Tab-separated table of C-alpha atoms in Angstrom:
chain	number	residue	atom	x	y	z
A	1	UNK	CA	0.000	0.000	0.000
A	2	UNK	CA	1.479	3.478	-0.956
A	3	UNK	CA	1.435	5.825	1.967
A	4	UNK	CA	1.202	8.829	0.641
A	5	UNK	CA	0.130	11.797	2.288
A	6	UNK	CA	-3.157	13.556	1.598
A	7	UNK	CA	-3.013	17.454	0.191
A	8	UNK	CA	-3.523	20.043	2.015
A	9	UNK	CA	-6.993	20.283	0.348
A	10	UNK	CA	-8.116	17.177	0.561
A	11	UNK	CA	-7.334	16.996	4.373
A	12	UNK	CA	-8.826	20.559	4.731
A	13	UNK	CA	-11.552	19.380	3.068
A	14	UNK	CA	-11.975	16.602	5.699
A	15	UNK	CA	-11.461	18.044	8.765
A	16	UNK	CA	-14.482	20.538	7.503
A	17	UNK	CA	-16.392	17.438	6.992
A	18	UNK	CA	-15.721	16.142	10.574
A	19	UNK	CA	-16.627	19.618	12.116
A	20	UNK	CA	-20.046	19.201	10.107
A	21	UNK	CA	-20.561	15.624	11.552
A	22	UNK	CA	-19.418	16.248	14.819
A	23	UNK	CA	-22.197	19.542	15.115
A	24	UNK	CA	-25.006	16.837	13.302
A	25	UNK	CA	-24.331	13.984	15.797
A	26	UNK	CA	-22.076	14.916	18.755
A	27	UNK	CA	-18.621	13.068	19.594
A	28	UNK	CA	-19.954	9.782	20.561
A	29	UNK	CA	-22.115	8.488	17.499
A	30	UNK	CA	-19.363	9.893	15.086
A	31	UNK	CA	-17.374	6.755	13.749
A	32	UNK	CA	-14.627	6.689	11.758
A	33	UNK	CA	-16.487	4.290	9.146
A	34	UNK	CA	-19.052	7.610	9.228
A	35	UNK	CA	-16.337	9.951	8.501
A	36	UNK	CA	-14.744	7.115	5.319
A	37	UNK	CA	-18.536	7.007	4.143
A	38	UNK	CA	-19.228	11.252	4.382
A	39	UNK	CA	-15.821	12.107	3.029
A	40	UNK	CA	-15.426	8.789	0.283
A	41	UNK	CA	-12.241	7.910	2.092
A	42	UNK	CA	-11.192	4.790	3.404
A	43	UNK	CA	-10.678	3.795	6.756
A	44	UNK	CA	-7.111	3.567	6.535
A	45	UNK	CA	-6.431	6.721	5.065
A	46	UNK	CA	-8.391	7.967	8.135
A	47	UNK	CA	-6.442	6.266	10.275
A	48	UNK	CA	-2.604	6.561	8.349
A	49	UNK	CA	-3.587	10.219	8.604
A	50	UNK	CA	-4.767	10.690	11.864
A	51	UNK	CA	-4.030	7.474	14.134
A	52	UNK	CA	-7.530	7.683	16.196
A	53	UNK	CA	-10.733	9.142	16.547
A	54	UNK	CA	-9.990	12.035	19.220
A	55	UNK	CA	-6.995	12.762	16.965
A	56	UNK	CA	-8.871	13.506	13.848
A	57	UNK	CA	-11.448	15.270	15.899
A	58	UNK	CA	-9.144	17.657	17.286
A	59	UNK	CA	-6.926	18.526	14.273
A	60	UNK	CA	-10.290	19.033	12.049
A	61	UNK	CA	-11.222	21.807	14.888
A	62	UNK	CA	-7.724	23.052	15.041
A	63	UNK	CA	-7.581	23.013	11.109
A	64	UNK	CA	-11.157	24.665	10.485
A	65	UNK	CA	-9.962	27.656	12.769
A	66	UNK	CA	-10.561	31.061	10.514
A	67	UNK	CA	-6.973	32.220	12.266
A	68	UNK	CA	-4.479	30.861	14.551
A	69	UNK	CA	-2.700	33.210	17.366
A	70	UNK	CA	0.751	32.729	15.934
A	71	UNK	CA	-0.288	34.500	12.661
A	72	UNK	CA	-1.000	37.697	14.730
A	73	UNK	CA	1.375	40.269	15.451
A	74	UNK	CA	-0.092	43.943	15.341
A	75	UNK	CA	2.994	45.593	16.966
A	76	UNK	CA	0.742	46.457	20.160
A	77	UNK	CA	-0.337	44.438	23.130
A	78	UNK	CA	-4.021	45.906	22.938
A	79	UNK	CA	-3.582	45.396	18.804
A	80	UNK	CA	-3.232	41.628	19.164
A	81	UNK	CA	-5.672	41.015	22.106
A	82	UNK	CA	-8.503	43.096	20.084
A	83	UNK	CA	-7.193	41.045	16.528
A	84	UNK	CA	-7.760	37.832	18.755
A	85	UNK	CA	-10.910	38.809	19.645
A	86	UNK	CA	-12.086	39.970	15.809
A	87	UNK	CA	-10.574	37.034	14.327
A	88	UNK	CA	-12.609	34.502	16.052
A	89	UNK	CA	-15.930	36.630	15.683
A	90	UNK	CA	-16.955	34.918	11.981
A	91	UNK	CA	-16.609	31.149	13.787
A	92	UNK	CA	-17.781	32.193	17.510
A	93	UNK	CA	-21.321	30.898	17.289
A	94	UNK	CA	-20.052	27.842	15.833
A	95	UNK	CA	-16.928	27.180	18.435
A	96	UNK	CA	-19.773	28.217	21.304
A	97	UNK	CA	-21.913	25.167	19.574
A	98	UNK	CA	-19.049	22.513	19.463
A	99	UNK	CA	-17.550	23.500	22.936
A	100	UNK	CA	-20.787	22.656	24.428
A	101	UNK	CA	-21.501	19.193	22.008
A	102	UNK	CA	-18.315	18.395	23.492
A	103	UNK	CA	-18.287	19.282	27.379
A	104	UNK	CA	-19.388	16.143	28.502
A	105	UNK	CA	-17.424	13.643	25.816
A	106	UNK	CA	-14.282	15.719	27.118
A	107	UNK	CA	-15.158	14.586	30.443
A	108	UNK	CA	-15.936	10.985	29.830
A	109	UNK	CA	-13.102	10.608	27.441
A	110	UNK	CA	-9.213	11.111	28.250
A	111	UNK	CA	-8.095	10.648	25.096
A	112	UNK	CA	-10.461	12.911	23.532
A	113	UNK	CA	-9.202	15.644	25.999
A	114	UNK	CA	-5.218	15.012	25.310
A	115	UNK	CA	-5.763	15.484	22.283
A	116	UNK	CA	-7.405	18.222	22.509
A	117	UNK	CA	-5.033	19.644	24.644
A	118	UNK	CA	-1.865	19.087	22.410
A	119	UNK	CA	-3.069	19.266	19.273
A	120	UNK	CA	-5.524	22.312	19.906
A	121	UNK	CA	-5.266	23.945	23.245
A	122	UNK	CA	-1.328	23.941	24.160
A	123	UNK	CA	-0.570	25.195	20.443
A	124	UNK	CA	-2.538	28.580	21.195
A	125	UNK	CA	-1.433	28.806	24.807
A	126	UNK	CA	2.492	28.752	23.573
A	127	UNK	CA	1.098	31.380	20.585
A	128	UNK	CA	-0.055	33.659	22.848
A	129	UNK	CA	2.772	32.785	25.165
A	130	UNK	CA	4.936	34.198	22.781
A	131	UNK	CA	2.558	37.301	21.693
A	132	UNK	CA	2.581	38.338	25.768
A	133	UNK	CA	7.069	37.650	25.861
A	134	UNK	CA	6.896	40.071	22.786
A	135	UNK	CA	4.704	42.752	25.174
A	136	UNK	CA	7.159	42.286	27.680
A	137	UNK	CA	10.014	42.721	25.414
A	138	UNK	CA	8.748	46.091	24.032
A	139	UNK	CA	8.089	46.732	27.818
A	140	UNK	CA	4.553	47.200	27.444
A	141	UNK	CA	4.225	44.454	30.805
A	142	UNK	CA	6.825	44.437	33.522
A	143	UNK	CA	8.418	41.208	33.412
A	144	UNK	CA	6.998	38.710	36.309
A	145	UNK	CA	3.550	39.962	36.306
A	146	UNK	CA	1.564	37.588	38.044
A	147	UNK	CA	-1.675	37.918	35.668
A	148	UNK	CA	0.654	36.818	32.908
A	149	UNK	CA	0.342	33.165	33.749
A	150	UNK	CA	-3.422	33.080	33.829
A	151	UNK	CA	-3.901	35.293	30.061
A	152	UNK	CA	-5.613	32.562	28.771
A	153	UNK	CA	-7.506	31.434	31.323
A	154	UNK	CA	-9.073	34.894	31.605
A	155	UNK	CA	-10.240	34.815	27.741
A	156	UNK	CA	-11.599	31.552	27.853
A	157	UNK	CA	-13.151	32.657	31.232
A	158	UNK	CA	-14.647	36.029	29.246
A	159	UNK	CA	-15.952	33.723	26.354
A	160	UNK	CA	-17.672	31.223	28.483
A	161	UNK	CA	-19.049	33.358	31.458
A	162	UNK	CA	-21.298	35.534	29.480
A	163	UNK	CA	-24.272	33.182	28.981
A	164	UNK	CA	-24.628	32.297	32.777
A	165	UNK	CA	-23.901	35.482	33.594
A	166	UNK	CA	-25.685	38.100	31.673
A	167	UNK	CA	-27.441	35.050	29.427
A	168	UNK	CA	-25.825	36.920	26.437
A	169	UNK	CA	-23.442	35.625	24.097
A	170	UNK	CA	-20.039	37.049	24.196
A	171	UNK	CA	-20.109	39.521	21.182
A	172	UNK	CA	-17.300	41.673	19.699
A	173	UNK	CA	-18.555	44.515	21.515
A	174	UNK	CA	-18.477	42.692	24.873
A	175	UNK	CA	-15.055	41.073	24.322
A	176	UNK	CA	-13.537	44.605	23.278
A	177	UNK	CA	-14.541	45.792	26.452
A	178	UNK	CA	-13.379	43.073	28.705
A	179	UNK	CA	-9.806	43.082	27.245
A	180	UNK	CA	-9.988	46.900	28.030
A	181	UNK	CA	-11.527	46.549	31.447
A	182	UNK	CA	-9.986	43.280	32.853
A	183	UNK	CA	-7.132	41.777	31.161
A	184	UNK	CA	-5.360	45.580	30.272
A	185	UNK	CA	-5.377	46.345	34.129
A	186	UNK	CA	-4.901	42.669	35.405
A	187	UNK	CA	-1.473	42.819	33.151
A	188	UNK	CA	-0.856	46.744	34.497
A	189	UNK	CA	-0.969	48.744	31.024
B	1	UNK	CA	-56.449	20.812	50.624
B	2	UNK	CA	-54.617	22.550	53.327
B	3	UNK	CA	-51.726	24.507	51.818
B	4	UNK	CA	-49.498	24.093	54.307
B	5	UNK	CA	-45.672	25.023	53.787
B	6	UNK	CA	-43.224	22.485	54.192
B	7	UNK	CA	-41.026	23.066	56.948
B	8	UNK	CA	-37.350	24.020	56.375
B	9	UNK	CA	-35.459	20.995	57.096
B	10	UNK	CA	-38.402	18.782	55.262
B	11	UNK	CA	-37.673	21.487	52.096
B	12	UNK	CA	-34.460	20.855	52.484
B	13	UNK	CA	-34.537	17.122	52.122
B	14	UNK	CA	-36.352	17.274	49.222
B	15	UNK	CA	-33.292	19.590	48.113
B	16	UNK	CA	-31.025	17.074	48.992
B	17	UNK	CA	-32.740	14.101	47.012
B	18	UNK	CA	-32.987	16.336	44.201
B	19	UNK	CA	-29.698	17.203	43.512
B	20	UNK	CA	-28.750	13.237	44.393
B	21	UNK	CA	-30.673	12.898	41.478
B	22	UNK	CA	-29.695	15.305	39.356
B	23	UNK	CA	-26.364	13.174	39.560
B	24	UNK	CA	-27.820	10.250	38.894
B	25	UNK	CA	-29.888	10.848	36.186
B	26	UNK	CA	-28.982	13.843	34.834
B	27	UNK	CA	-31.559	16.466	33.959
B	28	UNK	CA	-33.544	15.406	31.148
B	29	UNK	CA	-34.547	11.950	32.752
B	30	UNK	CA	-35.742	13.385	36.322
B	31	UNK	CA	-39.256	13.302	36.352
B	32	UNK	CA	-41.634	15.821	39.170
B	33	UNK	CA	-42.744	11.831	39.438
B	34	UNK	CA	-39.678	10.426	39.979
B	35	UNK	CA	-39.039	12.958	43.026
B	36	UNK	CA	-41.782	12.600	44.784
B	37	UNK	CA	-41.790	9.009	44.746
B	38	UNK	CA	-38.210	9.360	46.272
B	39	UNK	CA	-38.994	11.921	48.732
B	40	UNK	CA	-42.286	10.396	49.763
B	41	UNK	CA	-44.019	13.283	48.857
B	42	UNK	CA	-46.799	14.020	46.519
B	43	UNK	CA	-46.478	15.631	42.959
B	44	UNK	CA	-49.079	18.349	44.285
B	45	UNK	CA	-47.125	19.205	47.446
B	46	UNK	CA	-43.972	19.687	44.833
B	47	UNK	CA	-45.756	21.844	42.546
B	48	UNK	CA	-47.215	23.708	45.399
B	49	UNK	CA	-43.936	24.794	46.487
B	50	UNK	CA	-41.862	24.819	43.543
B	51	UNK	CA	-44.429	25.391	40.478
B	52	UNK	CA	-42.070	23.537	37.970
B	53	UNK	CA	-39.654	20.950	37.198
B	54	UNK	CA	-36.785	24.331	36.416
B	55	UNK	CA	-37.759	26.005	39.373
B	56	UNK	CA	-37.545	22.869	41.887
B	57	UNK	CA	-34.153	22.370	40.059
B	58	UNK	CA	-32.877	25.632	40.379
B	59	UNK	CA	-33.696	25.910	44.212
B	60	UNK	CA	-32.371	22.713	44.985
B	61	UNK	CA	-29.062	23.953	43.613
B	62	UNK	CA	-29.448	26.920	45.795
B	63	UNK	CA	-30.290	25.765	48.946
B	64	UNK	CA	-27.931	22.443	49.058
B	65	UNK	CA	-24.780	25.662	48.792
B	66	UNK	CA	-22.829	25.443	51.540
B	67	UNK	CA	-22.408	29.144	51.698
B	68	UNK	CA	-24.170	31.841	50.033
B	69	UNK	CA	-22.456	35.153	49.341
B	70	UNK	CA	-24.471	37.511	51.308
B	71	UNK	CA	-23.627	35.832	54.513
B	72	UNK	CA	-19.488	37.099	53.574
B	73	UNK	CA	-18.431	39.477	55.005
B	74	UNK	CA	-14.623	40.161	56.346
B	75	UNK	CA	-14.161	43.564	56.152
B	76	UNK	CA	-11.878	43.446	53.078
B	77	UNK	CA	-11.943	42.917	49.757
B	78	UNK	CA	-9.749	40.303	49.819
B	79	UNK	CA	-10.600	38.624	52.878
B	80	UNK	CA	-14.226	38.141	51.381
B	81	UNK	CA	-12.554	37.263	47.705
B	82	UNK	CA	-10.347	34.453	49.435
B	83	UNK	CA	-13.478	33.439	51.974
B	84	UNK	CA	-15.712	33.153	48.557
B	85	UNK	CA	-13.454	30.603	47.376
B	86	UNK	CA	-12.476	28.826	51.085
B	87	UNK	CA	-16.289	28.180	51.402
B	88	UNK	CA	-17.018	27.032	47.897
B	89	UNK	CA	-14.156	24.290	48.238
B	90	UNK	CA	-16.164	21.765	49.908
B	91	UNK	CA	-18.862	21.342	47.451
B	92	UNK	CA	-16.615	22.266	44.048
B	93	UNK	CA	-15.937	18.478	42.320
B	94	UNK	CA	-19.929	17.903	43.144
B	95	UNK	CA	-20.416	21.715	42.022
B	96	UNK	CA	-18.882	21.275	38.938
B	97	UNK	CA	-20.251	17.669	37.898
B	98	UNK	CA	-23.690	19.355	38.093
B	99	UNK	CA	-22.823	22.346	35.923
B	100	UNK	CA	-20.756	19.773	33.586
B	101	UNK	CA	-24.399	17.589	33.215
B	102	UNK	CA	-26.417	20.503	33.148
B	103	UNK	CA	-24.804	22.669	30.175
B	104	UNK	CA	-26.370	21.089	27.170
B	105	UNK	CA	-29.550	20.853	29.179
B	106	UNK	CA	-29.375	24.512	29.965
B	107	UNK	CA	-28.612	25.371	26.248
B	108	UNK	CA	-31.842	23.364	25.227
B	109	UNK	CA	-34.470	24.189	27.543
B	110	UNK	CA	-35.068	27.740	27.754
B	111	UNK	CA	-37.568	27.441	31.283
B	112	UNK	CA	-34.453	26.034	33.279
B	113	UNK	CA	-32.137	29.018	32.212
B	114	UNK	CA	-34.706	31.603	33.300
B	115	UNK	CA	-34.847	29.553	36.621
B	116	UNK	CA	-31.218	29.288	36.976
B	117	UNK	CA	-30.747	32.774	36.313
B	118	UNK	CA	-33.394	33.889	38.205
B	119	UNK	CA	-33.370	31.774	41.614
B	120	UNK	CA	-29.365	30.559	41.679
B	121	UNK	CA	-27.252	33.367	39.422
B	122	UNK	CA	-29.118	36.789	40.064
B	123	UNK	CA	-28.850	36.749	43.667
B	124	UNK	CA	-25.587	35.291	43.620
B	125	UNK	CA	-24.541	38.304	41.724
B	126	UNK	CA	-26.526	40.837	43.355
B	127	UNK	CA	-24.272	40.105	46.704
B	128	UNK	CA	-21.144	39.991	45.072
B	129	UNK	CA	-21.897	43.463	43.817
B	130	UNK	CA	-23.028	44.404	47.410
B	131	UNK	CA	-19.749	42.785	48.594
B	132	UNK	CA	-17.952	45.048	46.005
B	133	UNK	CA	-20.044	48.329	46.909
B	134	UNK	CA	-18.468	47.640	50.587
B	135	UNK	CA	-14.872	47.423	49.028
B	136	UNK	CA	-15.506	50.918	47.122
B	137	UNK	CA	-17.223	52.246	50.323
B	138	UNK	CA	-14.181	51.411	52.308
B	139	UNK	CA	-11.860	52.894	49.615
B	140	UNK	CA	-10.265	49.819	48.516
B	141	UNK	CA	-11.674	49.999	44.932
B	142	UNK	CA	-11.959	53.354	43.274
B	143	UNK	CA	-15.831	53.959	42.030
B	144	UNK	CA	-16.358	53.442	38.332
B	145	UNK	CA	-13.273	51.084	37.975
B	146	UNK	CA	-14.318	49.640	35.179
B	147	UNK	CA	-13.452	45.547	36.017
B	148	UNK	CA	-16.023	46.373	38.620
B	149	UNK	CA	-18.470	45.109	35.915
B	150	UNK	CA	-16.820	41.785	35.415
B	151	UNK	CA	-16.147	40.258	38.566
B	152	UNK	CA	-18.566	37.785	38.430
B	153	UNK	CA	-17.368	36.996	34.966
B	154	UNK	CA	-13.793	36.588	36.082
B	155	UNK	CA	-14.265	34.249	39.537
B	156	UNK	CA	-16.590	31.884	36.690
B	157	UNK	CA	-13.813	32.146	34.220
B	158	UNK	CA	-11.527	30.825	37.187
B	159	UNK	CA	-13.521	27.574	37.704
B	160	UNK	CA	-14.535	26.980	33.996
B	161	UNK	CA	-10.791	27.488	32.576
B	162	UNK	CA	-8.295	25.426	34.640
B	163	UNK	CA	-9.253	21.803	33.506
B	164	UNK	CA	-9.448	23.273	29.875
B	165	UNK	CA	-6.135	24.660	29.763
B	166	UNK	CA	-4.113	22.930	32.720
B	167	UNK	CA	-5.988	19.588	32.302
B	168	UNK	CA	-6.362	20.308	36.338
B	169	UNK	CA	-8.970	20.681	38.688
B	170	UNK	CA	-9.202	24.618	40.032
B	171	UNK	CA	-8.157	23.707	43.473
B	172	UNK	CA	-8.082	26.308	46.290
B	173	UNK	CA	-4.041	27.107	45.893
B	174	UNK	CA	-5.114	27.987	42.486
B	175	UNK	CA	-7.868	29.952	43.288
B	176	UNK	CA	-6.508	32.134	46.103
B	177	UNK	CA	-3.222	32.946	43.499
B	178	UNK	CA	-5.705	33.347	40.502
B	179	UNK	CA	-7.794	36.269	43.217
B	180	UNK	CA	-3.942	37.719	44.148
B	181	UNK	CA	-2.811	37.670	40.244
B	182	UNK	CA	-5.513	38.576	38.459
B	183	UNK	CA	-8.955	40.002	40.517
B	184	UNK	CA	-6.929	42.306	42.739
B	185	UNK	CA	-4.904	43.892	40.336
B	186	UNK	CA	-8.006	44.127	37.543
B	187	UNK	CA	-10.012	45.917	40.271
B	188	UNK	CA	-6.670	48.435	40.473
B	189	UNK	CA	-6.325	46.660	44.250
């Protein structure tokens, strides 16, 4: 059997197919014979590409993202929080929709939430790692700040308090705000 | 039929039992019939005192708390902060397993968010902002700061974020840094 690599399209084109699936019938009843059926793939492919399930469920979220943080770089501190913020607004409602689908498969699964975590979550914690080292660099943040360990815990916090909170989605308006109002101060600029 | 109250250690029983449940079966599959055949109590006395299946929910929740935030009250901002999350440390894994099994049922029926909001959230928030008035009474907080607004947002953020992005449980060490690091300095503290 030749194991070549799918193009960039063709695996683009079937992570978007997973992210469909996975909104139509949650994490558990997706099956990889599902996906090989949908996408007129075979299983192996699937699996040569991907190795499991959780893995090809994580990189077809990570690869359907409209932007990823290490592509922004405004110059500013407030520049890249606010581009963060903008860039996600097309997929929010979407992201909002899987996060929830997938609360409770994240919990009953560990190997759904490792993958999530390196293929997905650590990638875009080191990202903005490194957009917060280039803040402190230009010496917009002293160096040490305590708030800069929990950044991204307070913007998935600002995302997913909203509803309980105010039962409004987080819009751009909102999220503008909050960086301004919370995160700004917490980091001292 | 007499309408008799139920007395508050028989109401809170029946609190008890149905927040057992809610563990148990999870929301969608505890039935108004189902409670009072485990509480030994009949449907009518339940909808007497509760009115609906959202309602009884959202009161059990409430009054099975171990603390409530209008009984906190240290004298300082952070005392209260760190007392908010000393007190909420013996119910947080049981806590957060409820929220866990109740977010896609609180995304799909619209009754049990308005009783949430209403009868667990609301007055949760009204004290914290009461707590917070104290703080800018006392000149700790300068009035019109603007993270003033997003307290509540932030201390939910805490909880929600950790396992997400540290694939760990938000454990009291955790929580009293995350207040210190982030809160404090946010409210200009």
């Amino acid at each position: 059997m030749r194991r070549s690599r799918l193009s960039p399209e063709r695996e683009r084109e079937l992570c978007e197919a997973v992210v469909d699936m996975l909104q139509e019938v949650g994490y558990d009843a997706l099956t990889m014979d599902a996906v090989a059926a949908r996408t007129h793939s075979s299983k192996a492919t699937l699996y040569r590409q991907w190795k499991s399930k959780p893995q090809l469920v994580a990189t077809a979220l990570r690869c359907t993202k409209p932007i990823l943080l290490e592509d922004i770089d405004t110059g500013s501190l407030r520049g890249d929080l606010h581009e963060i913020v903008r860039c996600s607004e097309p997929s929010r409602e979407r992201d909002a929709a899987l996060m929830r689908g997938l609360a409770q498969a994240v919990h009953e699964h560990e190997d759904l939430q490792e993958a999530l975590r390196e293929l997905l979550v650590y990638p875009e914690i080191e990202a903005l790692n490194a957009l917060l080292g280039r803040a402190v660099d230009r010496g917009e943040i002293a160096p040490g700040t305590p708030a800069l360990r929990y950044v991204g815990h307070i913007v998935c916090g600002a995302y997913v308090a909203r509803p309980f909170i105010e039962a409004k989605e987080p819009d751009l308006e909102y999220l503008e705000d909050f960086i301004d109002a919370v995160i700004l101060p917490a980091l001292g600029v």
